[in-house]
mmCIF file of C-alpha atoms in Angstrom:
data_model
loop_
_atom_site.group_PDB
_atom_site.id
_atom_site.type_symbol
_atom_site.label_atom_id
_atom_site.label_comp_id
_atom_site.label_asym_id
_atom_site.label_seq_id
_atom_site.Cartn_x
_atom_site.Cartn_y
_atom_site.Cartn_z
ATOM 1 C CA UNK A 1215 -12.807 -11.774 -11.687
ATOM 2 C CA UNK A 1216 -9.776 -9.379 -12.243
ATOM 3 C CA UNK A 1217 -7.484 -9.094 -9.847
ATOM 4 C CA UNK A 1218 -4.016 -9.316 -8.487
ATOM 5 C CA UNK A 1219 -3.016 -12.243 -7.300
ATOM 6 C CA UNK A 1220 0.301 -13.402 -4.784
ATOM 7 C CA UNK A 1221 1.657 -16.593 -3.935
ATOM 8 C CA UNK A 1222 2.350 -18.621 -2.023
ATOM 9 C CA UNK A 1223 0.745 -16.568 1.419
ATOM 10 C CA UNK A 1224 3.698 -17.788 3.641
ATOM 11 C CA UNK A 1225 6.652 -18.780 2.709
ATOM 12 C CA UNK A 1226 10.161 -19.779 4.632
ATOM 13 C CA UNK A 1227 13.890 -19.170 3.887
ATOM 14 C CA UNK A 1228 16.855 -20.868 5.421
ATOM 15 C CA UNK A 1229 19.779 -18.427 5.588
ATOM 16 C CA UNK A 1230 21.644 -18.137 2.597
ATOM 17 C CA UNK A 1231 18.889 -19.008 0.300
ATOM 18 C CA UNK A 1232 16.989 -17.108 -2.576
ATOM 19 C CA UNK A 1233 13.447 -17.020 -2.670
ATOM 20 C CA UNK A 1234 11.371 -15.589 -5.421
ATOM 21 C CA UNK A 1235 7.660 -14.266 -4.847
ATOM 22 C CA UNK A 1236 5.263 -14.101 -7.553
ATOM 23 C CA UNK A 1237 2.876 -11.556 -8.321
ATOM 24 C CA UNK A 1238 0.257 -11.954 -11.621
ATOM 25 C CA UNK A 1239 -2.008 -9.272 -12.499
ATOM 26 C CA UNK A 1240 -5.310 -9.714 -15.109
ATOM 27 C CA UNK A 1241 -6.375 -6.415 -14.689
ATOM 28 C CA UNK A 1242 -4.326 -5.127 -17.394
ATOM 29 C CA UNK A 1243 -2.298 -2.516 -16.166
ATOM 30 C CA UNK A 1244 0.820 -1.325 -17.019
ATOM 31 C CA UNK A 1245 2.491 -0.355 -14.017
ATOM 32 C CA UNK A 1246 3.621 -2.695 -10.810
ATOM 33 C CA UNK A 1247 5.217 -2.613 -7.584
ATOM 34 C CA UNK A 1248 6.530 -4.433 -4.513
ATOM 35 C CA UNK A 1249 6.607 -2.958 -1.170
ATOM 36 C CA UNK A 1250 8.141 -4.445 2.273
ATOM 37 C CA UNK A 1251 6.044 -4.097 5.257
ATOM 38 C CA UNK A 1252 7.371 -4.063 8.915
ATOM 39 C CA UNK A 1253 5.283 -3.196 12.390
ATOM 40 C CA UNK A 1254 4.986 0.252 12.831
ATOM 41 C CA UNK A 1255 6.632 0.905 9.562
ATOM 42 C CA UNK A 1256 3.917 1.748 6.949
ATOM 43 C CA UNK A 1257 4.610 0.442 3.189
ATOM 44 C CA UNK A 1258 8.248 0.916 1.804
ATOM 45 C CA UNK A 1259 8.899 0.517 -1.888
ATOM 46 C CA UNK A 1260 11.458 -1.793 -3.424
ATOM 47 C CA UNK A 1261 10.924 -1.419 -7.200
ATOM 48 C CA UNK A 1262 8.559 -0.947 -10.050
ATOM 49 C CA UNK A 1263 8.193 -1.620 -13.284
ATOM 50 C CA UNK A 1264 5.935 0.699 -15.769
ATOM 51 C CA UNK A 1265 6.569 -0.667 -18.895
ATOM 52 C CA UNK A 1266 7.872 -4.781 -19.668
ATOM 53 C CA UNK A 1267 11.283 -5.249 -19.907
ATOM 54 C CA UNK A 1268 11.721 -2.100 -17.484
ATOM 55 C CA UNK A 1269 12.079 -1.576 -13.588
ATOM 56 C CA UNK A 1270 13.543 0.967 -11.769
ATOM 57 C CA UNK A 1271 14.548 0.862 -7.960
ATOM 58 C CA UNK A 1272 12.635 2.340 -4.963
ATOM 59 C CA UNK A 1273 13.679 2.805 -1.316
ATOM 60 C CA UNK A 1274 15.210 -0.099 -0.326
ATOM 61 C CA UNK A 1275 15.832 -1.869 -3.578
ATOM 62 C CA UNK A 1276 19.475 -3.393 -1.938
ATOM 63 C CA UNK A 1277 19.287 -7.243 -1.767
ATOM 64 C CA UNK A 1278 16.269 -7.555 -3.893
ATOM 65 C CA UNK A 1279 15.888 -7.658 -7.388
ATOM 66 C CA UNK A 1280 13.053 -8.432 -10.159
ATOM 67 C CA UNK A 1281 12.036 -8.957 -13.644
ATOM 68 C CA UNK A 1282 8.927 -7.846 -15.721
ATOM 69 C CA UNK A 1283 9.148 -10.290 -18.476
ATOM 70 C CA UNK A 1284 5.002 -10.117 -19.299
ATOM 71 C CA UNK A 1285 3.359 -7.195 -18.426
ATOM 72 C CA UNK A 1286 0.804 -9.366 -16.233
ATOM 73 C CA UNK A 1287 3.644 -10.865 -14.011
ATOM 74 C CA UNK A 1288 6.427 -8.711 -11.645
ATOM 75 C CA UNK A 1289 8.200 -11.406 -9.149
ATOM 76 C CA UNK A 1290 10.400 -10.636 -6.481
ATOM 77 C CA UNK A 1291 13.536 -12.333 -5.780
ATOM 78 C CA UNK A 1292 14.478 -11.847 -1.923
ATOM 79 C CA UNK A 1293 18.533 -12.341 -2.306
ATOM 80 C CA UNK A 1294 20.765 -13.625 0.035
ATOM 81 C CA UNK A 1295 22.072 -10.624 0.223
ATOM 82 C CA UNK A 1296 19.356 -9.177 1.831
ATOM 83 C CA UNK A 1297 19.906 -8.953 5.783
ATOM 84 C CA UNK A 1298 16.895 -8.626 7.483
ATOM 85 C CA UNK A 1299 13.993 -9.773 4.729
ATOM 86 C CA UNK A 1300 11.405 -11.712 7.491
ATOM 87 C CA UNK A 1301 8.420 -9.096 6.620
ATOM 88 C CA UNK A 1302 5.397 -9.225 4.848
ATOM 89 C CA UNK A 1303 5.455 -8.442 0.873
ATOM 90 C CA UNK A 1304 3.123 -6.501 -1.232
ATOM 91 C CA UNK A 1305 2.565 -5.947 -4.139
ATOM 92 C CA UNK A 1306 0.489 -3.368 -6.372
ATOM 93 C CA UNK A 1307 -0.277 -2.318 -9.798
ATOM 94 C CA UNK A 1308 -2.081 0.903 -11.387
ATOM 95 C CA UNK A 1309 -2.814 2.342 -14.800
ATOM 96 C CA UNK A 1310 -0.460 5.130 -16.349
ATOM 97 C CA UNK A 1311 -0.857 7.549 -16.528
ATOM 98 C CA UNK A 1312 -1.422 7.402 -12.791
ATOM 99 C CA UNK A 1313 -3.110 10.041 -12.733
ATOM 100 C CA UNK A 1314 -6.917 9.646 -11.446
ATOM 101 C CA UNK A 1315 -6.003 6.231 -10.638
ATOM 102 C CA UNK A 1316 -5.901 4.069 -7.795
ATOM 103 C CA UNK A 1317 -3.392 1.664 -7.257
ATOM 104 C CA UNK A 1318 -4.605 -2.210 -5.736
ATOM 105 C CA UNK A 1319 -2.692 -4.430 -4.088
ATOM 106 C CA UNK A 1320 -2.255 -8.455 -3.480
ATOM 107 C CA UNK A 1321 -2.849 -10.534 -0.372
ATOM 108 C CA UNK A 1322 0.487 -10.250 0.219
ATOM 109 C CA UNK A 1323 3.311 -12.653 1.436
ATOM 110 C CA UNK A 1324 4.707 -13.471 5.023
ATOM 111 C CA UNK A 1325 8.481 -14.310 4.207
ATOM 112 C CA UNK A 1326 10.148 -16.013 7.403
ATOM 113 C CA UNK A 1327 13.879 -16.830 7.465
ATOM 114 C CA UNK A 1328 14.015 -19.968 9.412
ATOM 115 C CA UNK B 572 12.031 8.071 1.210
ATOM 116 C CA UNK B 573 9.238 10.387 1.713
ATOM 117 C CA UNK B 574 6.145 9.718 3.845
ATOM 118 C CA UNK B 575 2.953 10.981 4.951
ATOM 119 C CA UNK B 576 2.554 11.899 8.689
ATOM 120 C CA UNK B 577 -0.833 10.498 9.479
ATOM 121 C CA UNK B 578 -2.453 10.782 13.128
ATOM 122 C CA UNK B 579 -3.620 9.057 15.565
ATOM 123 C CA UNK B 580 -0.852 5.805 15.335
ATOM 124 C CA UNK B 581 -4.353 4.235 17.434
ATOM 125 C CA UNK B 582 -7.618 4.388 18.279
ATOM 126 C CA UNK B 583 -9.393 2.487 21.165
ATOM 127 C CA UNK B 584 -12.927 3.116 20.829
ATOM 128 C CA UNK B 585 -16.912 1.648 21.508
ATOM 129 C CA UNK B 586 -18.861 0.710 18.963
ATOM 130 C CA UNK B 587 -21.222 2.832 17.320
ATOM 131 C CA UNK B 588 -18.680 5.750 18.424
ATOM 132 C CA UNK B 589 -17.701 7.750 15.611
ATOM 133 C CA UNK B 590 -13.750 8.043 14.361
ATOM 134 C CA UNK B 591 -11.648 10.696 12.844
ATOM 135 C CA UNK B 592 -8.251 10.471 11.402
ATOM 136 C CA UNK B 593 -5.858 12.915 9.032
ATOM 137 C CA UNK B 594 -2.752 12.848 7.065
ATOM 138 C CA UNK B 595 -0.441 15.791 6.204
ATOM 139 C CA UNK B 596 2.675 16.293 3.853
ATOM 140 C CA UNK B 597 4.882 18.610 3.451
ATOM 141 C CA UNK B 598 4.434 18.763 -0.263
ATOM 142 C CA UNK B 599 1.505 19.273 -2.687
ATOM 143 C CA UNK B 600 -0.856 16.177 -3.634
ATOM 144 C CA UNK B 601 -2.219 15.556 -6.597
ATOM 145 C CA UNK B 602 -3.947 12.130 -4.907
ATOM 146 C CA UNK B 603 -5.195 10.555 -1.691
ATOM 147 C CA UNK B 604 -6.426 7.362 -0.835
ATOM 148 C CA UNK B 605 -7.372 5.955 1.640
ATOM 149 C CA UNK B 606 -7.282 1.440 2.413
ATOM 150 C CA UNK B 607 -7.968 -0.530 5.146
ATOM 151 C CA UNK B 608 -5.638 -3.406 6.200
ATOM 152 C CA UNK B 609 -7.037 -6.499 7.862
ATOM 153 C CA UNK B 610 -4.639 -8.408 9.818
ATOM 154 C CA UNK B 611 -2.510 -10.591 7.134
ATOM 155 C CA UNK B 612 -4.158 -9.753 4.209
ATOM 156 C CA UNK B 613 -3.691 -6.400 1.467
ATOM 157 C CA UNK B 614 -4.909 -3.294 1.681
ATOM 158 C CA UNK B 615 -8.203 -3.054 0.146
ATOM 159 C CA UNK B 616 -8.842 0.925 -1.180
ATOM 160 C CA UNK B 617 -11.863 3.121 0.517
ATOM 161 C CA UNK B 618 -11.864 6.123 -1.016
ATOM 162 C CA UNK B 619 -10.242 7.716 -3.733
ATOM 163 C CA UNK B 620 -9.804 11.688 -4.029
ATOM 164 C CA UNK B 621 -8.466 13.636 -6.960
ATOM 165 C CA UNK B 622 -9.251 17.063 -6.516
ATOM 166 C CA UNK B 623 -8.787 19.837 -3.864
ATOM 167 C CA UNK B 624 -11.833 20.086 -1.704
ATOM 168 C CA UNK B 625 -13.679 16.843 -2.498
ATOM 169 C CA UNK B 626 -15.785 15.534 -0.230
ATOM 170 C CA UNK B 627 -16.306 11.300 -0.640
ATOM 171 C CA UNK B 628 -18.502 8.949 0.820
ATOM 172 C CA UNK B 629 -18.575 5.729 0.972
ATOM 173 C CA UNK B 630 -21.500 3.933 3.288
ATOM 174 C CA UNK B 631 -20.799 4.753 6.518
ATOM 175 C CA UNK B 632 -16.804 6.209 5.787
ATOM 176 C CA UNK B 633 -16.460 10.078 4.762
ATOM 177 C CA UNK B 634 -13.143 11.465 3.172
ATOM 178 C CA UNK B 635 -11.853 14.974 1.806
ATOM 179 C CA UNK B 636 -8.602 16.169 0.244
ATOM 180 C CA UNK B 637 -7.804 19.436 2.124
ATOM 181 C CA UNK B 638 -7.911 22.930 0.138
ATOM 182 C CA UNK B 639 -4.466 23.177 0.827
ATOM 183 C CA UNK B 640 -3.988 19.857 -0.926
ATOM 184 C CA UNK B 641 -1.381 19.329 1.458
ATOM 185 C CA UNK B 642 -3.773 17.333 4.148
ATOM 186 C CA UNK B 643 -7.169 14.762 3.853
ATOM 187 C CA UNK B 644 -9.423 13.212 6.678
ATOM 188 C CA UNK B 645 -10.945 9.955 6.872
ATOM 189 C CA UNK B 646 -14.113 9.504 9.273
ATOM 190 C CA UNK B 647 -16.118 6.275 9.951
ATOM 191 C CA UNK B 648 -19.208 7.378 11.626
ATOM 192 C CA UNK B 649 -21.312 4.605 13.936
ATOM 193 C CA UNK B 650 -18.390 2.322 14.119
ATOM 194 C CA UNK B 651 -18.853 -1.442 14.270
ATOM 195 C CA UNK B 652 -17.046 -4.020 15.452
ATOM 196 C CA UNK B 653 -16.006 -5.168 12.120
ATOM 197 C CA UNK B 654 -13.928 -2.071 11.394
ATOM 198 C CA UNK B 655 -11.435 -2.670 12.835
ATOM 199 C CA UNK B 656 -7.890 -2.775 11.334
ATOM 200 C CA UNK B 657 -5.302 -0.807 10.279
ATOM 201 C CA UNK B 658 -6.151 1.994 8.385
ATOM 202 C CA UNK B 659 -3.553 3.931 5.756
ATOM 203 C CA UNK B 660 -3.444 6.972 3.297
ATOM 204 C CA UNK B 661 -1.570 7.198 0.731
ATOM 205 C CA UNK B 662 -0.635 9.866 -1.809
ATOM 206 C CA UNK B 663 1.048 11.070 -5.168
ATOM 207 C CA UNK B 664 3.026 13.732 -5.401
ATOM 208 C CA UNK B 665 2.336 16.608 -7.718
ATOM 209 C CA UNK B 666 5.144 16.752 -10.645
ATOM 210 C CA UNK B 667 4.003 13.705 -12.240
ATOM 211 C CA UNK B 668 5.399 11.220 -9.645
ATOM 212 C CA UNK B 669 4.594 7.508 -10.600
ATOM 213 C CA UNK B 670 4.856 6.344 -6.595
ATOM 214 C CA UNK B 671 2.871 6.765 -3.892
ATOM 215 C CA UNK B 672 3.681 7.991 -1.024
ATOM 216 C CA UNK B 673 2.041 5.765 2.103
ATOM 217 C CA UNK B 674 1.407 6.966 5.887
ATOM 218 C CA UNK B 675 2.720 4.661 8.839
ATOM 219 C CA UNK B 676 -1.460 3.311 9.530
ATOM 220 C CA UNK B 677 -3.534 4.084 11.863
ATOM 221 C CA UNK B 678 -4.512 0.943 14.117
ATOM 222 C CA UNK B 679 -7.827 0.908 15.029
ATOM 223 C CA UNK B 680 -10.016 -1.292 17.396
ATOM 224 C CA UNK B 681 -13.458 -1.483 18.282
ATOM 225 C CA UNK B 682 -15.197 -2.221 21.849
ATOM 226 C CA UNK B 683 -18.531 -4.044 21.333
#
């Protein structure tokens, strides 16, 4: 079945660490994105990619970063640098033009600094 | 970044009672969807709305992208236990915007 697929469903960070999330789509689309989720906070975007070997940088892009090496895979690397990242992750893809399209989304990941 | 204001933040209710919820922007829409959330998992998509006025149904869950194209609904008539969740629009920006643009959810839970 297509679909978009996360992994691994929890994961934990000591401080200090990098941790990279992966996201693999088979549904062929070109465009991809990673959002954070808090309580109360909705979904806040930390980059996309719409084309391979692109990406550009969303809300709250600082202490994150990402490749698109193959347009069916977009992982996350949560950097030390980032200061609060215990949330859950997201992430999404959609046709483009995005127009009259829906974007679908993973089963996300729990990230816990321990 | 920019986000939808969507109303009620909850919704306490008895099953079989029937649910209403909205989302407005400031801006023009050119999309608006509308996912469910279970606890720990991704949103899965509803209903999807691409032009001014539509009306959507989907089983027992109605949606409509406001004339205004500023605003949509989302009702779930004879609510069931099983519906609840957390509920979110989400929409994209006329102009040719790539991102969408999410509301803050609406949590909703069912009395049997």
């Amino acid at each position: 079945d297509g679909g978009i697929t996360q992994s691994p469903k929890y994961l934990f960070r000591k401080e200090g660490q990098n941790v990279t999330l992966s996201c693999e789509q088979n549904l062929n689309h070109d465009a991809m994105y990673w959002y954070r989720q808090d309580p109360g906070q909705g979904l806040r975007l930390i980059y996309y990619s719409q084309i391979v070997n692109d990406f550009q940088k969303g809300d709250i892009a600082e202490g994150y970063s990402v490749s698109r090496e193959k347009k069916e895979s977009f992982p996350l690397t949560v950097t030390s640098a980032q200061k609060n990242p215990t949330a859950f992750y997201l992430c999404a893809s959609t046709l483009l033009p995005t127009e009259n399209t829906e974007a679908f989304f993973g089963q996300g990941t729990r990230l816990t600094v321990v | 970044g920019q986000q939808l204001n969507q109303s009620p933040q909850s919704m306490f209710i008895q099953e079989g009672e029937d649910v209403s919820m909205n989302c407005t922007s400031s801006s023009i829409f050119n999309t608006w969807l509308w996912y469910k959330q279970d606890p720990g998992e991704g949103p899965v998509l509803l209903i999807a709305l691409y032009k001014a006025g539509e009306l959507t149904s989907n089983g027992r869950l109605t949606a409509q992208f406001g004339i205004t194209r500023k605003d949509s609904f989302l009702n779930i008539s004879a609510s069931i236990p099983s519906d609840v969740g957390i509920y979110f629009c989400a929409g994209r920006p006329s102009g040719g915007s790539e991102k969408l643009v999410f509301g803050k959810g609406m949590k909703l839970t069912v009395n049997p």
